[in-house]
Amino acid sequence: MKFCMIGSRGHFYYVFQSIGKVPGISLEAVSSGCEDDPAPLLKRAKDAGFDPAACPDWQEMLDRFSPDLVAVDGPFDKHAEMAARALERGIHVFCEKPVALTLEDLDKVMNARKRSGARIISMVGLRYQADFQFALRLVREGAVGKVKMVRAQKSYKLGKRPEFYRHRETYGGTIPWVGSHAIDWILAFSGSSFREVFATQTKEDNFNYGELEIACQCLFTMKNGVQAMASIDYLRPEAAPTHGDDRVRVAGTEGVLEVIGGSVILIDRDGRRELPVPPPERELFSDFACSLTGEHDCLVPESETFELTRACLLARESADTGKIIRF
Amino acid sequence: MKFCMIGSRGHFYYVFQSIGKVPGISLEAVSSGCEDDPAPLLKRAKDAGFDPAACPDWQEMLDRFSPDLVAVDGPFDKHAEMAARALERGIHVFCEKPVALTLEDLDKVMNARKRSGARIISMVGLRYQADFQFALRLVREGAVGKVKMVRAQKSYKLGKRPEFYRHRETYGGTIPWVGSHAIDWILAFSGSSFREVFATQTKEDNFNYGELEIACQCLFTMKNGVQAMASIDYLRPEAAPTHGDDRVRVAGTEGVLEVIGGSVILIDRDGRRELPVPPPERELFSDFACSLTGEHDCLVPESETFELTRACLLARESADTGKIIRF
């Protein structure tokens, strides 16, 4: 399997977490996809035992190397173009989320996918994190009975971020960027696509970060009736012990399960207990790459990549307009 | 201070938690206010060292004893009538929340209040609980800087509930009944009145409890821009260690404070730590009763009793109609 990589702005490092588990994969070339220095990408590749070519132009790279698979993690506002161009060339795409920053761009990717034999997945790595992956397996096995509510939290340190975070056009907004993880958990744990969303957001008190929304909240109703909330913020103090405070709470007819602080806590007919978290059964990149050769299904169905992107963009639209949006 | 009590359907027991701290108070008479047996009320009164008369008719009781203060905790759908009648007689009212089950009934109480020299407070005892009262003091002292988000959770065991819980007319709905605590925290911790609400709720899978909503969620924007969420459910398993899982998370520009499992956890520039919870400075009933004699202000301003009731009813209306409601 010939493999190329474009960019290192976001979660490209998921590739290196499990590339060693993809039989016969060969990282042929990398491109930063923009004015960024490709050095960090080259270094990670070398650390992983590869010696890829460095190409200034990502399109020339795709033409020259004709990879089977490409990772797309360039400028946020270029995900859609890069993904669409790759799909049009019949190249599978491992794409940073959100796949697109506008509904028009999402359509372009979906149309390219329709005309292509290649597939696309977005980098929803937190669905694969050991605690969340284990929790999802438990919920799917019926640990809480019929799911009724899902609540997800993403709270990040703001830290120091590049200039492009200050502009909606290049950043896309906090609901799509940070919230996409929470919204992906909602999609996964509810076991349903989205029916409706209402969301709020604020740029006030954003520590001079331009148009960046410092805090957001989304309220979803799923097609199967599950009620779901996402709380999203950059208000985690710098002195907090970890970068993020990621949580999910799933309440059902027979129990309540929570992922909090890396722990999985279940309350059911046997009372409350913390369950030991096993190592993850699957890892994002290798799960997708191996699914391309038909060996097994991927934990994230391809349809959910589009469903998630659309949900992020419609939630943002709700917050932008103050209106309830029906899917 | 002459005191009477009507009913024991809800939180009447708050009276007995601090009646001993109200100088010169005398519990003269009690009435169940309906077909309920007054025995539990009489027993609690006797345990507290009082020997009140038992009156079948609550209005005759008010006429006969002319109390200065009455506790109202009869049938939920009678709170408004009982409170209004007492206020019209110039009697202060310690009233189960929500004060009214409809906006029309709320108007009746507010109009009676306008014409009365007497005051009313609702039984928002959880604002006074040691952990929440301490957290509120910290937030008001600036522990998290400027508040940006408040998230509140009420999760209860459904248990076995009387027949009147099955009917909207006599129960009022889960958002007003259970959610009122969460919405009161939002009011207190945000330091603002409400601007807008969108809410959802469901009666599906409610263990054959008629019209009772088993799970609800509310998303508020406050007048000062704070974003707030309430998650409300009866999905806590019977085997859980406590009846309720009450939580508040307050995120601000300089920190995040949480009340969870009875603990108060603060993350700020000094990192994350659990703060020892001191005994409560004030208790609900004595705080209100003593404020009537002008000794000090009550932790809950009277205006918030009406603001809270209105917020509960408008959140329910939003969930009933699927529309965003502006205050």
XYZ file of C-alpha atoms in Angstrom:
654
model
C 0.000 0.000 0.000
C 1.567 3.246 -1.198
C 0.941 6.092 1.223
C 1.491 9.873 1.181
C 0.853 12.566 3.773
C -0.204 16.195 3.400
C 0.272 18.543 6.343
C 0.762 18.342 10.086
C -1.535 20.996 11.495
C -3.758 18.756 13.536
C -3.931 15.041 14.330
C -1.548 13.653 11.660
C 0.281 11.892 14.482
C -2.528 9.316 14.669
C -0.870 7.839 11.590
C 2.316 7.051 13.479
C 0.469 5.549 16.435
C -0.494 2.518 14.363
C 1.201 2.637 10.961
C 3.339 -0.282 12.144
C 0.212 -2.441 12.208
C -0.613 -1.931 8.526
C 1.023 -4.755 6.552
C 3.074 -3.664 3.543
C 2.407 0.059 3.908
C 5.077 2.355 2.520
C 5.194 6.099 3.225
C 6.483 7.372 -0.108
C 6.257 11.139 0.156
C 5.041 14.032 2.277
C 4.045 17.624 1.630
C 3.138 20.324 4.130
C 0.414 21.342 1.679
C 1.086 25.018 2.309
C 3.788 27.421 3.441
C 4.435 25.336 6.599
C 7.874 23.786 7.063
C 7.613 20.016 6.319
C 10.405 19.264 8.834
C 8.145 18.063 11.707
C 6.362 15.685 9.357
C 9.642 14.362 7.973
C 11.021 13.881 11.461
C 8.025 11.860 12.642
C 8.251 9.778 9.459
C 11.923 9.064 10.024
C 11.328 8.209 13.678
C 8.802 5.655 12.424
C 11.369 4.092 10.084
C 10.327 5.691 6.777
C 12.319 7.879 4.440
C 9.723 9.740 2.352
C 10.423 12.317 -0.328
C 9.477 15.905 0.556
C 7.329 17.594 -2.087
C 6.549 21.329 -2.081
C 3.363 20.803 -4.132
C 0.795 18.343 -2.798
C -0.973 17.892 -6.154
C 2.258 17.105 -7.957
C 2.993 14.644 -5.165
C -0.274 12.829 -5.749
C 0.345 12.759 -9.507
C 3.926 11.600 -9.204
C 3.511 8.930 -6.519
C -0.062 7.805 -7.239
C -0.557 6.577 -3.660
C -3.338 4.198 -2.621
C -3.935 6.271 0.514
C -3.249 9.833 1.586
C -3.482 11.543 4.976
C -4.870 15.089 4.738
C -3.962 17.453 7.575
C -3.046 20.718 5.853
C -4.733 24.079 6.433
C -8.221 23.553 7.859
C -9.860 25.419 4.992
C -8.101 23.128 2.471
C -9.271 19.768 3.882
C -12.209 19.631 1.504
C -10.273 20.534 -1.634
C -7.440 18.144 -0.815
C -9.801 15.308 0.070
C -11.937 15.836 -3.041
C -8.933 15.969 -5.356
C -7.545 12.763 -3.844
C -10.874 10.951 -4.131
C -11.174 12.084 -7.742
C -7.834 10.404 -8.382
C -9.127 7.195 -6.756
C -6.981 7.676 -3.643
C -8.373 6.714 -0.229
C -8.341 9.614 2.247
C -7.518 9.699 5.963
C -8.712 13.251 6.595
C -8.452 15.633 9.527
C -11.875 16.518 10.918
C -13.940 18.406 10.064
C -13.640 17.250 6.478
C -15.054 20.610 5.335
C -15.590 24.054 6.857
C -18.715 24.836 4.818
C -21.705 22.836 3.599
C -20.735 23.679 0.010
C -17.289 22.197 0.537
C -18.824 19.144 2.189
C -20.969 18.655 -0.926
C -17.849 18.786 -3.059
C -16.245 16.013 -1.016
C -19.416 13.911 -1.027
C -19.786 14.319 -4.772
C -16.152 13.378 -5.326
C -16.727 10.317 -3.138
C -19.763 9.290 -5.198
C -17.710 9.316 -8.394
C -14.758 7.522 -6.772
C -14.008 3.949 -5.868
C -11.930 5.272 -2.979
C -13.083 5.855 0.602
C -12.670 8.556 3.230
C -12.630 8.661 7.029
C -12.052 11.608 9.343
C -9.592 11.606 12.234
C -12.021 10.902 15.075
C -9.215 9.531 17.183
C -10.949 10.109 20.486
C -13.553 7.506 19.595
C -10.624 5.081 19.554
C -8.996 6.230 22.799
C -8.891 3.269 25.188
C -11.452 4.598 27.674
C -13.990 5.760 25.076
C -13.558 2.705 22.871
C -14.158 0.421 25.850
C -17.165 2.468 26.963
C -18.638 2.321 23.472
C -18.270 -1.450 23.382
C -20.034 -1.708 26.758
C -22.901 0.519 25.662
C -23.288 -1.434 22.412
C -23.357 -4.642 24.442
C -26.268 -3.209 26.439
C -24.547 -2.066 29.644
C -27.037 0.787 30.179
C -30.046 -0.794 28.443
C -31.730 1.454 25.908
C -29.787 4.713 25.635
C -31.858 7.805 26.486
C -29.310 10.607 27.015
C -25.740 11.310 25.973
C -23.749 14.225 27.356
C -20.294 15.000 26.065
C -17.738 17.504 27.285
C -14.658 18.932 25.618
C -12.732 21.422 27.738
C -9.321 22.485 26.460
C -6.527 24.775 27.505
C -6.376 27.682 25.096
C -2.586 27.923 25.300
C -0.825 29.687 22.460
C -2.319 29.033 19.035
C -1.295 30.059 15.525
C -2.771 33.103 13.833
C -5.199 31.097 11.699
C -7.242 30.214 14.826
C -8.312 33.863 15.016
C -10.292 33.823 11.790
C -13.475 31.917 11.049
C -12.420 31.509 7.428
C -9.225 29.626 8.277
C -10.240 28.105 11.623
C -13.833 27.125 10.948
C -15.085 27.716 14.465
C -14.854 26.016 17.839
C -17.918 23.811 17.365
C -16.420 22.106 14.267
C -12.828 22.025 15.547
C -13.097 21.129 19.242
C -16.737 20.101 19.264
C -16.353 17.525 16.507
C -14.930 15.068 19.053
C -17.914 15.526 21.354
C -20.362 15.331 18.465
C -18.683 12.148 17.237
C -19.166 10.575 20.665
C -22.818 11.568 20.527
C -23.140 9.943 17.101
C -21.428 6.777 18.309
C -23.000 6.400 21.761
C -26.537 7.337 20.715
C -26.427 4.802 17.892
C -28.355 7.193 15.679
C -28.032 10.016 13.195
C -29.136 13.544 14.067
C -32.650 14.976 13.869
C -32.287 18.495 15.225
C -29.824 20.880 16.863
C -29.864 24.120 18.796
C -26.542 25.641 19.796
C -25.020 28.736 21.376
C -21.484 30.134 21.344
C -19.588 33.214 22.434
C -16.463 35.084 21.387
C -16.592 37.427 24.381
C -13.665 37.144 26.812
C -11.687 35.059 24.327
C -8.310 36.380 25.443
C -7.925 38.450 22.271
C -8.259 35.473 19.954
C -10.155 37.342 17.267
C -13.175 35.401 16.033
C -12.445 32.252 18.037
C -15.413 31.122 20.136
C -14.245 30.541 23.698
C -17.311 28.543 24.806
C -20.141 26.740 23.024
C -22.991 24.434 23.848
C -25.078 22.221 21.563
C -28.321 20.446 22.258
C -29.255 17.630 19.876
C -32.202 15.354 19.399
C -31.299 12.184 17.562
C -33.516 10.387 15.050
C -34.005 7.536 17.534
C -35.175 9.976 20.228
C -31.959 10.108 22.258
C -31.388 13.547 23.782
C -27.797 14.741 23.634
C -25.717 17.690 24.777
C -22.221 18.868 24.019
C -20.372 21.355 26.198
C -17.296 22.810 24.504
C -14.833 25.331 25.868
C -11.264 26.641 25.942
C -11.569 27.604 29.609
C -9.405 24.893 31.141
C -6.747 26.668 33.209
C -3.125 26.342 32.098
C -2.235 24.824 35.482
C -4.722 21.947 35.056
C -3.088 18.511 35.160
C -3.985 17.577 31.550
C -4.612 19.480 28.303
C -8.196 18.336 27.979
C -11.035 17.306 30.249
C -12.871 14.865 28.006
C -16.056 13.275 29.243
C -19.076 11.325 28.147
C -22.105 10.364 30.224
C -24.579 7.878 28.774
C -27.829 7.309 30.664
C -30.150 4.506 29.672
C -33.081 2.488 30.920
C -30.830 0.100 32.858
C -27.806 2.093 33.861
C -25.556 5.112 33.619
C -22.043 4.897 32.206
C -19.466 7.632 32.384
C -16.039 8.268 30.961
C -14.360 10.883 33.138
C -10.704 11.556 33.852
C -9.686 8.464 31.894
C -11.884 6.210 34.030
C -14.966 4.283 33.016
C -17.645 4.225 35.698
C -20.792 2.154 35.447
C -23.855 2.269 37.657
C -26.379 -0.480 37.015
C -28.393 -3.028 38.948
C -25.194 -4.130 40.689
C -24.399 -0.649 41.981
C -21.582 1.728 41.131
C -18.103 0.618 40.129
C -15.091 1.692 38.145
C -14.263 -0.770 35.380
C -10.627 -1.437 34.494
C -9.961 -0.087 31.001
C -8.355 -2.671 28.708
C -5.879 -1.669 25.983
C -7.715 -0.470 22.865
C -8.845 -3.268 20.532
C -8.404 -1.043 17.479
C -6.424 2.039 16.530
C -7.764 4.665 14.174
C -5.287 4.708 11.328
C -4.612 0.995 11.116
C -8.328 0.247 11.527
C -9.126 2.367 8.482
C -6.109 1.313 6.411
C -6.703 -2.394 7.002
C -10.416 -2.045 6.274
C -9.493 -0.797 2.779
C -8.152 -4.188 1.869
C -11.402 -5.761 3.013
C -9.944 -7.530 6.033
C -12.568 -6.182 8.455
C -15.040 -3.357 8.968
C -13.872 -0.047 10.340
C -15.218 1.104 13.734
C -16.339 4.310 11.992
C -18.603 3.645 9.001
C -17.819 5.988 6.118
C -21.318 7.491 6.276
C -20.523 8.779 9.770
C -17.642 10.877 8.474
C -20.146 12.852 6.428
C -22.870 12.747 9.100
C -20.436 14.115 11.694
C -19.158 16.896 9.441
C -22.692 17.942 8.589
C -23.700 17.918 12.264
C -20.748 20.147 13.187
C -21.597 22.630 10.449
C -25.320 22.699 11.228
C -24.638 23.138 14.945
C -22.373 26.063 14.078
C -25.103 27.463 11.818
C -27.589 27.195 14.672
C -25.237 29.095 16.977
C -24.515 31.668 14.256
C -28.183 32.292 13.493
C -29.863 31.604 16.840
C -32.235 29.174 15.119
C -33.134 25.528 15.603
C -31.823 23.525 12.640
C -33.499 20.336 11.477
C -31.327 17.807 9.650
C -43.683 34.505 65.161
C -46.847 32.392 64.684
C -46.328 29.648 62.133
C -48.590 27.127 60.349
C -47.859 24.382 57.853
C -49.889 23.046 54.931
C -48.989 19.681 53.469
C -46.030 17.329 53.390
C -45.795 16.213 49.772
C -42.347 17.594 49.020
C -39.639 19.390 50.949
C -41.589 20.447 54.064
C -38.830 18.803 56.095
C -36.556 21.793 55.377
C -38.614 23.539 58.059
C -37.475 21.118 60.724
C -33.820 21.305 59.695
C -33.551 24.836 61.036
C -36.746 25.815 62.855
C -34.740 25.676 66.085
C -32.716 28.646 64.862
C -35.704 30.951 64.490
C -36.128 32.890 67.763
C -39.627 32.851 69.191
C -41.233 30.812 66.413
C -44.271 28.793 67.401
C -45.805 26.106 65.186
C -49.485 26.605 65.980
C -51.310 24.348 63.538
C -50.905 22.058 60.547
C -53.166 20.873 57.738
C -52.456 18.318 55.020
C -54.255 20.675 52.661
C -55.968 17.765 50.932
C -57.079 14.186 51.487
C -53.586 13.196 52.734
C -53.218 11.943 56.287
C -51.665 14.745 58.415
C -49.972 12.163 60.686
C -46.448 12.427 59.137
C -46.531 16.201 59.508
C -47.746 15.968 63.101
C -45.058 13.433 63.927
C -42.236 15.601 62.544
C -43.660 18.587 64.446
C -43.771 16.627 67.686
C -40.233 15.318 67.141
C -39.169 18.966 66.842
C -40.807 19.828 70.170
C -44.068 21.401 68.954
C -47.650 20.388 69.578
C -49.669 21.952 66.768
C -53.392 21.630 66.219
C -54.428 19.520 63.229
C -56.918 21.257 60.925
C -58.780 19.494 58.126
C -59.311 22.754 56.225
C -56.248 24.867 55.437
C -58.218 28.074 54.826
C -60.029 27.785 58.134
C -56.647 27.210 59.740
C -55.276 30.442 58.290
C -58.401 32.333 59.417
C -58.415 30.858 62.876
C -54.706 31.072 63.715
C -53.746 34.166 61.657
C -50.109 33.060 61.427
C -47.254 35.386 60.451
C -45.753 32.665 58.288
C -47.051 29.550 56.548
C -45.250 26.678 54.832
C -47.048 25.512 51.674
C -46.330 21.946 50.551
C -49.713 20.537 49.622
C -50.703 19.138 46.215
C -48.384 20.568 43.542
C -51.280 22.055 41.598
C -52.464 23.893 44.727
C -49.196 25.693 45.562
C -50.250 28.814 43.687
C -53.737 29.027 45.181
C -52.496 28.389 48.704
C -49.623 30.862 48.365
C -51.858 33.550 46.846
C -54.523 33.158 49.523
C -51.913 33.397 52.273
C -50.290 36.480 50.743
C -53.706 38.089 50.407
C -54.136 37.606 54.151
C -50.737 39.263 54.760
C -49.076 35.963 55.674
C -45.476 35.301 54.595
C -45.116 32.103 52.544
C -42.420 29.431 52.561
C -43.585 27.632 49.426
C -42.645 24.368 47.772
C -41.156 24.947 44.324
C -42.342 25.465 41.696
C -44.632 28.072 43.172
C -47.030 27.557 40.258
C -47.602 24.930 37.572
C -48.843 27.395 34.948
C -47.949 30.951 33.951
C -51.512 32.008 34.779
C -51.154 30.665 38.295
C -47.766 32.358 38.619
C -49.423 35.654 37.698
C -51.993 35.093 40.432
C -49.242 34.641 43.014
C -47.290 37.647 41.762
C -50.403 39.813 41.802
C -51.254 38.683 45.323
C -47.684 39.525 46.334
C -47.973 43.015 44.851
C -51.039 43.721 46.955
C -49.501 42.193 50.092
C -46.990 43.370 52.652
C -45.955 39.736 53.060
C -43.153 37.932 51.235
C -42.657 34.558 49.573
C -39.706 32.259 48.958
C -39.633 28.852 47.314
C -37.962 25.786 48.802
C -34.706 25.891 46.866
C -32.977 23.905 49.573
C -30.232 22.597 47.334
C -28.840 26.100 46.929
C -28.287 25.917 50.696
C -26.758 22.448 50.796
C -23.241 22.737 52.261
C -21.358 21.914 49.050
C -23.421 24.152 46.770
C -23.600 27.021 49.245
C -19.816 26.946 49.656
C -19.283 26.759 45.881
C -21.612 29.711 45.350
C -19.687 31.770 47.867
C -16.424 30.933 46.112
C -17.793 31.852 42.686
C -19.200 35.114 44.033
C -15.798 35.862 45.552
C -14.262 35.456 42.080
C -12.780 31.951 42.285
C -13.301 31.329 38.532
C -13.040 34.940 37.349
C -15.871 36.032 35.080
C -18.391 33.190 34.751
C -18.870 32.012 31.152
C -20.664 28.647 31.461
C -22.800 26.853 34.031
C -23.807 23.226 33.679
C -26.142 21.600 36.163
C -27.208 18.001 36.538
C -30.094 16.420 38.401
C -30.280 12.657 38.133
C -32.738 10.884 40.405
C -33.900 7.403 41.116
C -37.451 7.010 39.892
C -38.386 4.681 42.738
C -42.064 4.309 43.534
C -44.042 7.520 43.248
C -47.669 8.389 44.013
C -50.305 8.408 41.297
C -50.273 12.201 40.909
C -46.795 12.012 39.310
C -48.373 10.334 36.284
C -50.422 13.355 35.243
C -49.132 16.671 33.955
C -52.057 18.447 35.601
C -51.163 17.303 39.101
C -47.398 16.786 38.691
C -46.479 19.768 36.535
C -43.692 18.040 34.629
C -40.142 16.931 35.289
C -38.517 20.211 34.231
C -40.413 22.199 36.907
C -40.271 19.508 39.586
C -36.768 18.019 39.339
C -35.250 20.621 37.060
C -36.118 23.556 39.291
C -33.104 22.724 41.475
C -30.757 22.758 38.487
C -32.337 25.913 37.106
C -31.991 27.576 40.498
C -28.275 26.766 40.511
C -27.996 28.289 37.050
C -29.739 31.428 38.271
C -27.463 31.659 41.310
C -24.113 30.714 39.760
C -24.564 32.737 36.567
C -25.444 35.828 38.582
C -28.032 36.779 35.997
C -31.629 36.407 34.970
C -32.628 34.420 31.889
C -32.684 35.644 28.294
C -33.628 32.545 26.290
C -34.278 28.817 26.588
C -34.523 25.802 24.356
C -35.413 22.483 25.939
C -36.247 18.889 25.082
C -37.938 16.124 27.057
C -39.263 12.624 26.597
C -41.927 10.403 28.119
C -40.799 7.341 26.176
C -39.474 4.442 28.279
C -40.781 6.053 31.459
C -41.478 2.740 33.194
C -45.248 3.180 32.771
C -45.357 6.465 34.637
C -48.039 8.007 32.436
C -47.184 11.539 31.377
C -44.041 11.818 33.501
C -40.991 12.887 31.478
C -38.133 10.486 32.196
C -35.373 12.714 30.771
C -35.082 16.383 29.858
C -32.425 18.839 28.829
C -32.493 22.641 28.831
C -30.132 25.088 27.191
C -30.232 28.663 28.484
C -28.601 31.918 27.564
C -28.535 34.360 30.436
C -28.982 38.134 30.128
C -25.302 38.632 31.024
C -24.222 36.255 28.233
C -23.498 33.198 30.388
C -24.332 29.959 28.582
C -26.023 27.348 30.744
C -27.266 23.791 30.488
C -29.414 21.600 32.680
C -29.531 17.828 32.353
C -32.451 16.259 34.203
C -33.398 12.609 34.467
C -34.969 9.822 36.505
C -32.509 7.265 35.129
C -30.343 6.777 38.194
C -30.353 3.041 38.944
C -31.971 1.873 42.164
C -28.678 0.308 43.258
C -26.783 3.628 43.031
C -25.219 4.686 46.339
C -27.358 7.856 46.726
C -30.824 8.976 45.621
C -29.541 11.819 43.495
C -26.439 12.663 41.506
C -26.412 16.446 41.839
C -23.734 18.420 40.052
C -22.768 21.889 38.982
C -19.825 22.906 36.818
C -18.965 26.598 36.546
C -16.321 27.623 34.005
C -14.970 31.147 33.967
C -12.114 33.211 32.630
C -9.832 32.234 35.512
C -10.910 28.806 36.597
C -13.335 25.913 36.637
C -15.231 24.946 39.779
C -17.259 21.801 40.193
C -19.617 20.361 42.738
C -19.760 16.600 42.203
C -20.479 13.750 44.579
C -20.593 16.166 47.528
C -17.089 17.460 46.776
C -16.053 20.914 45.626
C -13.203 20.847 43.114
C -11.458 23.965 41.885
C -8.989 24.288 39.030
C -7.351 27.685 38.745
C -3.873 29.148 38.347
C -2.708 27.020 41.269
C -3.799 23.756 39.646
C -6.506 21.304 40.621
C -7.579 20.626 44.181
C -10.518 19.489 46.244
C -11.558 22.107 48.774
C -12.823 21.010 52.190
C -16.505 21.888 52.465
C -17.323 23.874 55.610
C -20.659 23.505 57.411
C -23.322 25.648 55.730
C -23.374 29.277 56.864
C -27.117 29.511 56.370
C -30.081 27.155 56.285
C -33.051 27.729 54.047
C -35.971 27.985 56.437
C -34.244 29.942 59.187
C -32.561 32.206 56.620
C -35.955 33.175 55.221
C -37.794 33.333 58.545
C -35.127 35.503 60.166
C -34.958 37.796 57.126
C -38.660 38.578 57.662
C -37.855 40.395 60.882
C -35.259 42.469 59.037
C -32.256 40.918 60.753
C -30.404 40.157 57.514
C -30.941 39.562 53.809
C -31.980 36.151 52.571
C -29.560 34.226 50.302
C -32.417 33.981 47.796
C -33.841 37.375 46.853
C -37.620 37.252 46.550
C -37.447 38.222 42.871
C -35.594 34.973 42.188
C -38.507 32.895 43.439
C -40.599 34.321 40.615
C -37.718 34.319 38.102
C -37.042 30.646 38.817
C -40.676 29.629 38.538
C -41.042 31.477 35.253
C -37.846 29.881 33.897
C -39.100 26.397 34.787
C -42.433 27.004 33.091
C -40.899 28.569 29.970
C -38.362 25.744 29.673
C -41.255 23.280 29.880
C -43.123 25.290 27.250
C -40.072 25.150 24.989
C -39.890 21.379 25.379
C -43.661 21.057 24.867
C -43.703 23.162 21.694
C -40.218 22.543 20.257
C -39.643 26.284 20.070
C -37.008 28.655 21.425
C -38.576 30.856 24.104
C -37.316 34.355 24.823
C -37.928 35.721 28.321
